[in-house]
PDB file of C-alpha atoms in Angstrom:
ATOM      1  CA  LYS Y   1       2.903 -11.524 -11.008  1.00 84.00           C
ATOM      2  CA  GLN Y   2       1.296 -11.687  -7.618  1.00 88.00           C
ATOM      3  CA  GLU Y   3      -2.122  -9.861  -7.313  1.00 91.00           C
ATOM      4  CA  VAL Y   4      -3.886  -9.560  -3.999  1.00 93.00           C
ATOM      5  CA  THR Y   5      -7.785  -8.944  -3.857  1.00 95.00           C
ATOM      6  CA  GLN Y   6      -9.866  -7.953  -1.138  1.00 95.00           C
ATOM      7  CA  ILE Y   7     -13.496  -8.333  -1.194  1.00 92.00           C
ATOM      8  CA  PRO Y   8     -15.703  -6.476  -0.168  1.00 91.00           C
ATOM      9  CA  ALA Y   9     -14.490  -3.019  -0.528  1.00 92.00           C
ATOM     10  CA  ALA Y  10     -16.672  -1.825   2.111  1.00 94.00           C
ATOM     11  CA  LEU Y  11     -19.042  -3.492   4.883  1.00 95.00           C
ATOM     12  CA  SER Y  12     -21.245  -2.011   7.393  1.00 96.00           C
ATOM     13  CA  VAL Y  13     -22.714  -4.035  10.053  1.00 96.00           C
ATOM     14  CA  PRO Y  14     -24.280  -3.363  13.416  1.00 97.00           C
ATOM     15  CA  GLU Y  15     -22.175  -3.745  16.564  1.00 97.00           C
ATOM     16  CA  GLY Y  16     -22.136  -7.217  18.157  1.00 97.00           C
ATOM     17  CA  GLU Y  17     -22.144  -8.956  14.955  1.00 97.00           C
ATOM     18  CA  ASN Y  18     -19.554 -11.677  13.926  1.00 97.00           C
ATOM     19  CA  LEU Y  19     -17.819 -10.829  10.251  1.00 96.00           C
ATOM     20  CA  VAL Y  20     -15.443 -12.108   7.749  1.00 97.00           C
ATOM     21  CA  LEU Y  21     -13.053 -10.188   5.550  1.00 97.00           C
ATOM     22  CA  ASN Y  22     -11.909 -12.004   2.541  1.00 97.00           C
ATOM     23  CA  CYS Y  23      -8.336 -11.730   0.868  1.00 97.00           C
ATOM     24  CA  SER Y  24      -7.316 -13.624  -2.160  1.00 97.00           C
ATOM     25  CA  PHE Y  25      -3.929 -13.993  -4.095  1.00 97.00           C
ATOM     26  CA  THR Y  26      -2.840 -15.403  -7.375  1.00 96.00           C
ATOM     27  CA  ASP Y  27       0.297 -17.059  -6.543  1.00 93.00           C
ATOM     28  CA  SER Y  28       0.451 -19.542  -3.747  1.00 92.00           C
ATOM     29  CA  ALA Y  29       4.260 -19.256  -3.393  1.00 91.00           C
ATOM     30  CA  ILE Y  30       4.305 -16.886  -0.517  1.00 91.00           C
ATOM     31  CA  TYR Y  31       6.536 -16.561   2.694  1.00 86.00           C
ATOM     32  CA  ASN Y  32       3.734 -15.209   4.918  1.00 88.00           C
ATOM     33  CA  LEU Y  33       0.545 -13.141   4.922  1.00 92.00           C
ATOM     34  CA  GLN Y  34      -0.179 -10.147   7.298  1.00 91.00           C
ATOM     35  CA  TRP Y  35      -3.512  -8.420   8.004  1.00 94.00           C
ATOM     36  CA  PHE Y  36      -3.238  -4.712   9.225  1.00 93.00           C
ATOM     37  CA  ARG Y  37      -5.555  -2.150  10.276  1.00 92.00           C
ATOM     38  CA  GLN Y  38      -5.475   1.642   9.232  1.00 87.00           C
ATOM     39  CA  ASP Y  39      -7.492   4.394  10.708  1.00 84.00           C
ATOM     40  CA  PRO Y  40      -8.174   7.584   8.638  1.00 77.00           C
ATOM     41  CA  GLY Y  41      -5.009   9.343   8.290  1.00 67.00           C
ATOM     42  CA  LYS Y  42      -2.964   7.136  10.220  1.00 71.00           C
ATOM     43  CA  GLY Y  43      -0.461   4.494   9.817  1.00 72.00           C
ATOM     44  CA  LEU Y  44      -0.446   0.623   9.747  1.00 81.00           C
ATOM     45  CA  THR Y  45      -1.343  -1.368  12.771  1.00 84.00           C
ATOM     46  CA  SER Y  46      -0.279  -5.021  12.339  1.00 85.00           C
ATOM     47  CA  LEU Y  47      -2.919  -7.380  13.412  1.00 92.00           C
ATOM     48  CA  LEU Y  48      -1.928 -10.846  12.570  1.00 92.00           C
ATOM     49  CA  LEU Y  49       0.922 -12.416  10.890  1.00 89.00           C
ATOM     50  CA  ILE Y  50       0.641 -15.995   9.331  1.00 92.00           C
ATOM     51  CA  GLN Y  51       3.645 -17.914   8.102  1.00 88.00           C
ATOM     52  CA  SER Y  52       3.084 -19.965   4.918  1.00 91.00           C
ATOM     53  CA  SER Y  53       3.288 -23.267   6.926  1.00 91.00           C
ATOM     54  CA  GLN Y  54       0.586 -22.292   9.269  1.00 93.00           C
ATOM     55  CA  ARG Y  55      -3.164 -22.336   8.652  1.00 95.00           C
ATOM     56  CA  GLU Y  56      -4.607 -19.700  11.264  1.00 95.00           C
ATOM     57  CA  GLN Y  57      -3.657 -17.249  13.887  1.00 95.00           C
ATOM     58  CA  THR Y  58      -5.515 -15.636  16.604  1.00 96.00           C
ATOM     59  CA  SER Y  59      -5.416 -12.631  18.657  1.00 94.00           C
ATOM     60  CA  GLY Y  60      -8.132 -11.710  20.966  1.00 96.00           C
ATOM     61  CA  ARG Y  61     -11.433 -11.312  18.726  1.00 97.00           C
ATOM     62  CA  LEU Y  62      -9.554 -11.893  15.775  1.00 97.00           C
ATOM     63  CA  ASN Y  63      -8.714 -14.998  13.737  1.00 97.00           C
ATOM     64  CA  ALA Y  64      -6.840 -15.109  10.488  1.00 97.00           C
ATOM     65  CA  SER Y  65      -6.875 -18.152   8.399  1.00 97.00           C
ATOM     66  CA  LEU Y  66      -4.569 -19.170   5.308  1.00 97.00           C
ATOM     67  CA  ASP Y  67      -5.432 -21.628   2.634  1.00 97.00           C
ATOM     68  CA  LYS Y  68      -2.343 -21.301   0.234  1.00 94.00           C
ATOM     69  CA  SER Y  69      -3.674 -23.845  -2.152  1.00 93.00           C
ATOM     70  CA  SER Y  70      -6.726 -21.937  -2.822  1.00 96.00           C
ATOM     71  CA  GLY Y  71      -4.903 -18.758  -2.518  1.00 97.00           C
ATOM     72  CA  ARG Y  72      -7.317 -17.461   0.144  1.00 97.00           C
ATOM     73  CA  SER Y  73      -7.009 -15.817   3.824  1.00 98.00           C
ATOM     74  CA  THR Y  74      -9.991 -14.585   5.964  1.00 98.00           C
ATOM     75  CA  LEU Y  75      -9.972 -12.286   8.847  1.00 97.00           C
ATOM     76  CA  TYR Y  76     -12.811 -13.369  11.420  1.00 98.00           C
ATOM     77  CA  ILE Y  77     -13.860 -10.487  13.694  1.00 98.00           C
ATOM     78  CA  ALA Y  78     -15.924 -11.651  16.544  1.00 98.00           C
ATOM     79  CA  ALA Y  79     -18.642  -9.638  18.454  1.00 97.00           C
ATOM     80  CA  SER Y  80     -17.749  -6.454  16.537  1.00 97.00           C
ATOM     81  CA  GLN Y  81     -17.449  -3.175  18.452  1.00 97.00           C
ATOM     82  CA  PRO Y  82     -17.593   0.657  17.036  1.00 96.00           C
ATOM     83  CA  GLY Y  83     -13.876   0.918  17.737  1.00 95.00           C
ATOM     84  CA  ASP Y  84     -13.317  -1.809  15.202  1.00 97.00           C
ATOM     85  CA  SER Y  85     -14.296   0.623  12.425  1.00 97.00           C
ATOM     86  CA  ALA Y  86     -11.381   0.917  10.135  1.00 95.00           C
ATOM     87  CA  THR Y  87      -9.829  -0.044   6.808  1.00 93.00           C
ATOM     88  CA  TYR Y  88      -8.249  -3.566   6.995  1.00 96.00           C
ATOM     89  CA  LEU Y  89      -5.578  -4.471   4.541  1.00 93.00           C
ATOM     90  CA  CYS Y  90      -3.965  -7.805   3.823  1.00 94.00           C
ATOM     91  CA  ALA Y  91      -0.410  -8.084   2.370  1.00 91.00           C
ATOM     92  CA  VAL Y  92       1.094 -10.934   0.916  1.00 90.00           C
ATOM     93  CA  ASN Y  93       4.886 -11.453   1.269  1.00 83.00           C
ATOM     94  CA  SER Y  94       5.835 -12.714  -1.886  1.00 78.00           C
ATOM     95  CA  ASN Y  95       9.576 -12.976  -2.840  1.00 69.00           C
ATOM     96  CA  TYR Y  96      10.404 -10.662   0.091  1.00 63.00           C
ATOM     97  CA  GLN Y  97       8.137  -7.871  -1.147  1.00 72.00           C
ATOM     98  CA  LEU Y  98       4.864  -7.124   0.152  1.00 78.00           C
ATOM     99  CA  ILE Y  99       1.803  -7.250  -2.488  1.00 85.00           C
ATOM    100  CA  TRP Y 100      -0.965  -5.178  -0.859  1.00 87.00           C
ATOM    101  CA  GLY Y 101      -4.603  -5.448  -1.234  1.00 90.00           C
ATOM    102  CA  ALA Y 102      -6.931  -2.445  -1.722  1.00 88.00           C
ATOM    103  CA  GLY Y 103      -8.550  -3.049   1.629  1.00 92.00           C
ATOM    104  CA  THR Y 104     -11.858  -3.358   3.025  1.00 95.00           C
ATOM    105  CA  LYS Y 105     -13.416  -0.318   4.624  1.00 94.00           C
ATOM    106  CA  LEU Y 106     -15.419  -1.594   7.618  1.00 97.00           C
ATOM    107  CA  ILE Y 107     -18.030   0.429   9.596  1.00 97.00           C
ATOM    108  CA  ILE Y 108     -19.493  -0.820  13.009  1.00 97.00           C
ATOM    109  CA  LYS Y 109     -22.670   1.004  13.632  1.00 96.00           C
ATOM    110  CA  PRO Y 110     -23.506   1.359  17.505  1.00 93.00           C
TER     111      PRO Y 110
ATOM    112  CA  GLY S   1       8.246  -6.281  19.322  1.00 62.00           C
ATOM    113  CA  ALA S   2      10.286  -4.430  16.793  1.00 76.00           C
ATOM    114  CA  VAL S   3       9.800  -0.717  16.754  1.00 85.00           C
ATOM    115  CA  VAL S   4       9.889   1.523  13.535  1.00 89.00           C
ATOM    116  CA  SER S   5       9.655   5.276  14.240  1.00 92.00           C
ATOM    117  CA  GLN S   6       9.034   7.695  11.099  1.00 93.00           C
ATOM    118  CA  HIS S   7       9.349  11.217  11.303  1.00 94.00           C
ATOM    119  CA  PRO S   8       7.853  13.677  10.810  1.00 94.00           C
ATOM    120  CA  SER S   9       4.158  12.358  10.836  1.00 89.00           C
ATOM    121  CA  ARG S  10       2.957  15.430   9.023  1.00 91.00           C
ATOM    122  CA  VAL S  11       4.595  18.023   7.055  1.00 95.00           C
ATOM    123  CA  ILE S  12       3.301  20.760   4.806  1.00 96.00           C
ATOM    124  CA  CYS S  13       6.055  22.294   2.164  1.00 96.00           C
ATOM    125  CA  LYS S  14       5.696  24.868  -0.527  1.00 96.00           C
ATOM    126  CA  SER S  15       5.960  23.700  -4.036  1.00 97.00           C
ATOM    127  CA  GLY S  16       9.647  23.601  -5.295  1.00 97.00           C
ATOM    128  CA  THR S  17      11.172  22.738  -1.971  1.00 97.00           C
ATOM    129  CA  SER S  18      12.445  19.438  -0.673  1.00 97.00           C
ATOM    130  CA  VAL S  19      11.296  17.404   2.131  1.00 97.00           C
ATOM    131  CA  LYS S  20      13.167  14.911   4.157  1.00 97.00           C
ATOM    132  CA  ILE S  21      11.415  11.781   5.889  1.00 97.00           C
ATOM    133  CA  GLU S  22      13.337   9.798   8.296  1.00 96.00           C
ATOM    134  CA  CYS S  23      12.569   5.961   9.314  1.00 95.00           C
ATOM    135  CA  ARG S  24      14.420   4.469  12.235  1.00 95.00           C
ATOM    136  CA  SER S  25      14.283   0.990  13.465  1.00 92.00           C
ATOM    137  CA  LEU S  26      14.871   1.564  17.104  1.00 92.00           C
ATOM    138  CA  ASP S  27      15.609  -1.821  18.737  1.00 87.00           C
ATOM    139  CA  PHE S  28      16.885  -3.912  15.793  1.00 87.00           C
ATOM    140  CA  GLN S  29      19.237  -3.885  12.959  1.00 89.00           C
ATOM    141  CA  ALA S  30      17.257  -3.326   9.784  1.00 88.00           C
ATOM    142  CA  THR S  31      19.260  -4.787   6.748  1.00 86.00           C
ATOM    143  CA  THR S  32      16.451  -3.871   4.392  1.00 88.00           C
ATOM    144  CA  MET S  33      13.890  -0.847   4.285  1.00 91.00           C
ATOM    145  CA  PHE S  34      11.164  -0.483   2.180  1.00 91.00           C
ATOM    146  CA  TRP S  35       9.153   2.943   1.202  1.00 94.00           C
ATOM    147  CA  TYR S  36       5.615   2.728   0.140  1.00 92.00           C
ATOM    148  CA  ARG S  37       3.206   5.493  -0.923  1.00 92.00           C
ATOM    149  CA  GLN S  38      -0.441   5.422  -0.613  1.00 84.00           C
ATOM    150  CA  PHE S  39      -3.027   7.828  -2.461  1.00 79.00           C
ATOM    151  CA  PRO S  40      -6.204   8.459  -1.091  1.00 73.00           C
ATOM    152  CA  LYS S  41      -8.620   5.465  -1.138  1.00 67.00           C
ATOM    153  CA  GLN S  42      -5.687   3.414  -2.896  1.00 72.00           C
ATOM    154  CA  SER S  43      -3.607   0.684  -1.647  1.00 74.00           C
ATOM    155  CA  LEU S  44      -0.028   1.107  -0.741  1.00 80.00           C
ATOM    156  CA  MET S  45       2.345   1.069  -3.591  1.00 86.00           C
ATOM    157  CA  LEU S  46       6.005   0.081  -2.963  1.00 88.00           C
ATOM    158  CA  MET S  47       8.239   2.726  -4.404  1.00 93.00           C
ATOM    159  CA  ALA S  48      11.773   1.414  -3.675  1.00 93.00           C
ATOM    160  CA  THR S  49      13.627  -1.222  -1.705  1.00 90.00           C
ATOM    161  CA  SER S  50      16.936  -0.128  -0.050  1.00 90.00           C
ATOM    162  CA  ASN S  51      19.856  -2.321   1.538  1.00 86.00           C
ATOM    163  CA  GLU S  52      22.055  -0.881   4.160  1.00 83.00           C
ATOM    164  CA  GLY S  53      25.210   0.289   2.473  1.00 81.00           C
ATOM    165  CA  SER S  54      23.858  -0.057  -1.307  1.00 83.00           C
ATOM    166  CA  LYS S  55      21.714   1.815  -3.760  1.00 87.00           C
ATOM    167  CA  ALA S  56      18.048   1.624  -3.609  1.00 92.00           C
ATOM    168  CA  THR S  57      16.157  -0.411  -6.113  1.00 91.00           C
ATOM    169  CA  TYR S  58      13.462   1.512  -7.274  1.00 94.00           C
ATOM    170  CA  GLU S  59       9.943   0.319  -8.615  1.00 91.00           C
ATOM    171  CA  GLN S  60       9.021   0.943 -12.331  1.00 90.00           C
ATOM    172  CA  GLY S  61       7.576   4.417 -12.579  1.00 92.00           C
ATOM    173  CA  VAL S  62       9.321   5.841  -9.626  1.00 94.00           C
ATOM    174  CA  GLU S  63      11.769   8.665 -10.476  1.00 94.00           C
ATOM    175  CA  LYS S  64      14.920   7.644  -8.510  1.00 93.00           C
ATOM    176  CA  ASP S  65      16.235  11.704  -9.004  1.00 94.00           C
ATOM    177  CA  LYS S  66      13.118  12.889  -7.277  1.00 96.00           C
ATOM    178  CA  PHE S  67      12.671  10.339  -4.460  1.00 97.00           C
ATOM    179  CA  LEU S  68      16.298  10.148  -3.104  1.00 96.00           C
ATOM    180  CA  ILE S  69      16.658   7.211  -0.632  1.00 94.00           C
ATOM    181  CA  ASN S  70      19.677   6.915   1.570  1.00 91.00           C
ATOM    182  CA  HIS S  71      20.300   3.635   3.825  1.00 88.00           C
ATOM    183  CA  ALA S  72      23.603   4.539   5.467  1.00 82.00           C
ATOM    184  CA  SER S  73      23.148   2.728   8.796  1.00 89.00           C
ATOM    185  CA  LEU S  74      21.284  -0.355   9.843  1.00 90.00           C
ATOM    186  CA  THR S  75      18.929   1.868  11.815  1.00 92.00           C
ATOM    187  CA  LEU S  76      18.241   4.731   9.564  1.00 93.00           C
ATOM    188  CA  SER S  77      16.706   5.298   5.911  1.00 94.00           C
ATOM    189  CA  THR S  78      15.851   8.525   4.613  1.00 95.00           C
ATOM    190  CA  LEU S  79      13.376   9.345   1.731  1.00 97.00           C
ATOM    191  CA  THR S  80      13.956  12.941   0.241  1.00 97.00           C
ATOM    192  CA  VAL S  81      11.171  14.220  -1.842  1.00 97.00           C
ATOM    193  CA  THR S  82      12.983  16.751  -4.078  1.00 97.00           C
ATOM    194  CA  SER S  83      11.424  19.826  -5.882  1.00 96.00           C
ATOM    195  CA  ALA S  84       8.103  18.635  -4.354  1.00 96.00           C
ATOM    196  CA  HIS S  85       4.807  19.468  -6.383  1.00 96.00           C
ATOM    197  CA  PRO S  86       1.189  19.232  -5.388  1.00 95.00           C
ATOM    198  CA  GLU S  87       0.931  15.744  -6.920  1.00 94.00           C
ATOM    199  CA  ASP S  88       3.485  14.447  -4.675  1.00 95.00           C
ATOM    200  CA  SER S  89       1.141  14.956  -1.822  1.00 94.00           C
ATOM    201  CA  SER S  90       0.397  11.597  -0.407  1.00 92.00           C
ATOM    202  CA  PHE S  91       0.922   9.224   2.702  1.00 90.00           C
ATOM    203  CA  TYR S  92       4.321   7.811   2.760  1.00 93.00           C
ATOM    204  CA  ILE S  93       5.027   4.627   4.879  1.00 92.00           C
ATOM    205  CA  CYS S  94       8.405   3.084   5.654  1.00 93.00           C
ATOM    206  CA  SER S  95       9.033  -0.661   6.714  1.00 90.00           C
ATOM    207  CA  ALA S  96      12.085  -2.264   7.987  1.00 89.00           C
ATOM    208  CA  ARG S  97      13.063  -6.134   8.036  1.00 84.00           C
ATOM    209  CA  ARG S  98      15.845  -7.860   9.973  1.00 79.00           C
ATOM    210  CA  GLN S  99      18.125 -10.096   8.033  1.00 71.00           C
ATOM    211  CA  SER S 100      16.763 -13.039   9.599  1.00 60.00           C
ATOM    212  CA  ASP S 101      13.094 -12.263   9.285  1.00 62.00           C
ATOM    213  CA  THR S 102      10.679 -12.386   6.848  1.00 63.00           C
ATOM    214  CA  GLU S 103       8.122 -10.157   8.817  1.00 72.00           C
ATOM    215  CA  ALA S 104       8.387  -6.414   8.051  1.00 76.00           C
ATOM    216  CA  PHE S 105       7.536  -3.790  10.825  1.00 84.00           C
ATOM    217  CA  PHE S 106       6.060  -0.464   9.876  1.00 87.00           C
ATOM    218  CA  GLY S 107       6.533   3.262  10.706  1.00 88.00           C
ATOM    219  CA  GLN S 108       3.395   5.168  11.544  1.00 83.00           C
ATOM    220  CA  GLY S 109       3.586   6.897   8.269  1.00 88.00           C
ATOM    221  CA  THR S 110       3.994  10.627   7.002  1.00 91.00           C
ATOM    222  CA  ARG S 111       1.345  12.645   5.492  1.00 91.00           C
ATOM    223  CA  LEU S 112       3.248  15.043   3.122  1.00 94.00           C
ATOM    224  CA  THR S 113       0.896  18.309   1.486  1.00 94.00           C
ATOM    225  CA  VAL S 114       2.631  20.174  -1.172  1.00 96.00           C
ATOM    226  CA  VAL S 115       0.995  23.681  -1.452  1.00 96.00           C
TER     227      VAL S 115
END
């Protein structure tokens, strides 16, 4: 059974710092992995999608990596801004179902 | 990109009444739609998977008679919470997937409060 874990559960950093969010999964047989952002009381915004054959994807200040063999993905945020404050979720597409991590609550201090 | 519209975004209803939430794929045909529920400070949990024209497949522990799902067309799925109770208060999110794609696109969610 696929399980997804996100560490840390919460993170607070000063504005301008680079940071890394972690996502690990137990079954390497995945179709893809997605990173999402969720603002309080709001829906999901898809940030990056990495197919199982890819190793990384980049969008602006965001870079997501995928290492299937070790069951890990990281989301790198460069030059963090207060507007980046949100909960970041990773989801693994396993057998056409999305298995979700519990999220990392990120706070960027001005 | 593909757009999924979910309506309403917020709803407050009285205990014992039923609430319908709509999920529409605006610019693509969604052969499969998913319904998730998220309790405060918890991750999303899959409730059910529905394929157009067939009965939904519910996850273990989800009452099919309480959460009625209809996927009558390739662009619309509805979730009806019947005889809602305060413990049904939650954030409900739908997602839709094209037949030829493994990527799922998400609605903006519906916050249901049962009073």
